[in-house]
PDB file of C-alpha atoms in Angstrom:
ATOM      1  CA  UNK N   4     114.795  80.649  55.829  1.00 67.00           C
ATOM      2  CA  UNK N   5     111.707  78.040  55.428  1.00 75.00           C
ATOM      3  CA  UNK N   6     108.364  79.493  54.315  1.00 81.00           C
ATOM      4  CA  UNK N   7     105.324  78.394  56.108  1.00 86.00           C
ATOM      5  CA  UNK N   8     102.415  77.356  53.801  1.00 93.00           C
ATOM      6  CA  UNK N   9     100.180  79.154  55.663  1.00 95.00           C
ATOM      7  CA  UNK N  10     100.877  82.568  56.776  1.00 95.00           C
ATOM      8  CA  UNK N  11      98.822  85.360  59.657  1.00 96.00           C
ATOM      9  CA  UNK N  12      97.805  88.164  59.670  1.00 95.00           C
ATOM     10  CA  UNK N  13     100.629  89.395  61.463  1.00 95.00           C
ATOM     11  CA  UNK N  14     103.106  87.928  59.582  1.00 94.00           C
ATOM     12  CA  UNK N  15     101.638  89.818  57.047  1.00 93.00           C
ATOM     13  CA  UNK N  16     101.731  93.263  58.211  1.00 94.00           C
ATOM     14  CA  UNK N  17     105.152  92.943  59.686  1.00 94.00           C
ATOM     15  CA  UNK N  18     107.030  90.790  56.306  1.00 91.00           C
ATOM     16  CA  UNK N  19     104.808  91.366  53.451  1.00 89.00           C
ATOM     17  CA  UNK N  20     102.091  94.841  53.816  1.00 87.00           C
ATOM     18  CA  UNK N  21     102.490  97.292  56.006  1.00 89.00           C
ATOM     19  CA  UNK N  22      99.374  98.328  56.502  1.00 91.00           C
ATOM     20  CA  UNK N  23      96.801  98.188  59.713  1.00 94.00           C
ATOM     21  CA  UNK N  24      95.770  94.410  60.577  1.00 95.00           C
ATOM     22  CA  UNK N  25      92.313  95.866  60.220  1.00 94.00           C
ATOM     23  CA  UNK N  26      92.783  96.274  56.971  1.00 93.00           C
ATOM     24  CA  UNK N  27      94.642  93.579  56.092  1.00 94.00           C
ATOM     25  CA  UNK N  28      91.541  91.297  57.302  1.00 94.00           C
ATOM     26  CA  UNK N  29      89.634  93.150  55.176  1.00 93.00           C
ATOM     27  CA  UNK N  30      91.804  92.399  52.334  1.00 92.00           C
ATOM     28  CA  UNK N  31      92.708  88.728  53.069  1.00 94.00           C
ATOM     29  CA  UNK N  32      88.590  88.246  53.907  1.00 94.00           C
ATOM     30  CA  UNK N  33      87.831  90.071  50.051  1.00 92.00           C
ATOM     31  CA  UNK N  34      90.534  88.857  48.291  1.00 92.00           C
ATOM     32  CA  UNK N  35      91.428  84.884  49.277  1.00 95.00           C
ATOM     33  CA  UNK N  36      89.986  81.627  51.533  1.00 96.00           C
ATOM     34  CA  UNK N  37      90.833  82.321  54.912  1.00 96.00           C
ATOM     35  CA  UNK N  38      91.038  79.650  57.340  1.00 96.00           C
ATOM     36  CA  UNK N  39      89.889  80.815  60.678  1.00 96.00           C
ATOM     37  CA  UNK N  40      92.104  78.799  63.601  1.00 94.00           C
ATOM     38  CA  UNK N  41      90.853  79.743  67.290  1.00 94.00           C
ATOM     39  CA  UNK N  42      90.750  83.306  66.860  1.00 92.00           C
ATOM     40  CA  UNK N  43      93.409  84.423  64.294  1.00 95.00           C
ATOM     41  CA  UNK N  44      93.142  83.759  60.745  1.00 96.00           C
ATOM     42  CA  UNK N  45      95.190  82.313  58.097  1.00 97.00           C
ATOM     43  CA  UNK N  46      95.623  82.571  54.348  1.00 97.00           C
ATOM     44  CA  UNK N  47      97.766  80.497  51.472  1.00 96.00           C
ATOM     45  CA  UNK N  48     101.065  81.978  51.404  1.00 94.00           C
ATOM     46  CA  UNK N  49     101.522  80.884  47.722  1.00 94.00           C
ATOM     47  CA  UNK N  50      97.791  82.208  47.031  1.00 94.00           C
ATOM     48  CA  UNK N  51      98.532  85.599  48.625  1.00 94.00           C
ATOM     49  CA  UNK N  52     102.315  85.847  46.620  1.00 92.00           C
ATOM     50  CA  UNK N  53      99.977  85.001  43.450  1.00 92.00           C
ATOM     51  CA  UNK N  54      97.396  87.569  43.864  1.00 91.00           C
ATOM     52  CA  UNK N  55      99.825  90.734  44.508  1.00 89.00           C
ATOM     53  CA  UNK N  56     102.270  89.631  41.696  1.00 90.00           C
ATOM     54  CA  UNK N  57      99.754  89.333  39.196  1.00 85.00           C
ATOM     55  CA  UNK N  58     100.782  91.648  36.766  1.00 84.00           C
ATOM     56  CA  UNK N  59      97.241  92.694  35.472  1.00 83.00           C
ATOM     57  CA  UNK N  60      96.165  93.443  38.762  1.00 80.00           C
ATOM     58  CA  UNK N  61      96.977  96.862  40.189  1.00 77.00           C
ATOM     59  CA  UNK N  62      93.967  98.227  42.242  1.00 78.00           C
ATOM     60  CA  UNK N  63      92.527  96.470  44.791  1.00 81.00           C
ATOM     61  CA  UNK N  64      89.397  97.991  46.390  1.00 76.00           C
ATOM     62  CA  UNK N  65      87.940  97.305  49.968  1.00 78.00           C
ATOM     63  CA  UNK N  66      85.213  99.259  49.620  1.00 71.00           C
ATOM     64  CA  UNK N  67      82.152  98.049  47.185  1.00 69.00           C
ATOM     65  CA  UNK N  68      81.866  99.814  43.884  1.00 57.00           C
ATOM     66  CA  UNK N  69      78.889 101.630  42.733  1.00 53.00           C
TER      67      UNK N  69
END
């Protein structure tokens, strides 16, 4: 199966997350460049593969830290 390069928000939740697209926007907005097309937005597939298989990365808040 070919990989896009880019990847939605959709795609995420349903093959990569499954969490709400809500807060997978807020995630994607926090965590990577986003590429905003019409009204849906887009992120590096390669970028977003990076980020959750870093191995010195395990918590990833949404919420801003005191």
């Amino acid at each position: 199966m070919k990989k896009t390069t880019y990847v939605s928000i959709e795609e995420i939740q349903t093959q990569i997350i499954g969490m709400s697209k809500k807060k997978i926007r807020q995630f994607v907005w926090k965590y990577l460049p986003v590429k905003k097309i019409g009204k849906r937005l887009y992120v590096n597939r390669a970028d977003l593969e990076e980020l959750l298989s870093n191995p010195d990365r395990e918590d990833f808040p949404l919420a801003e830290q005191e």
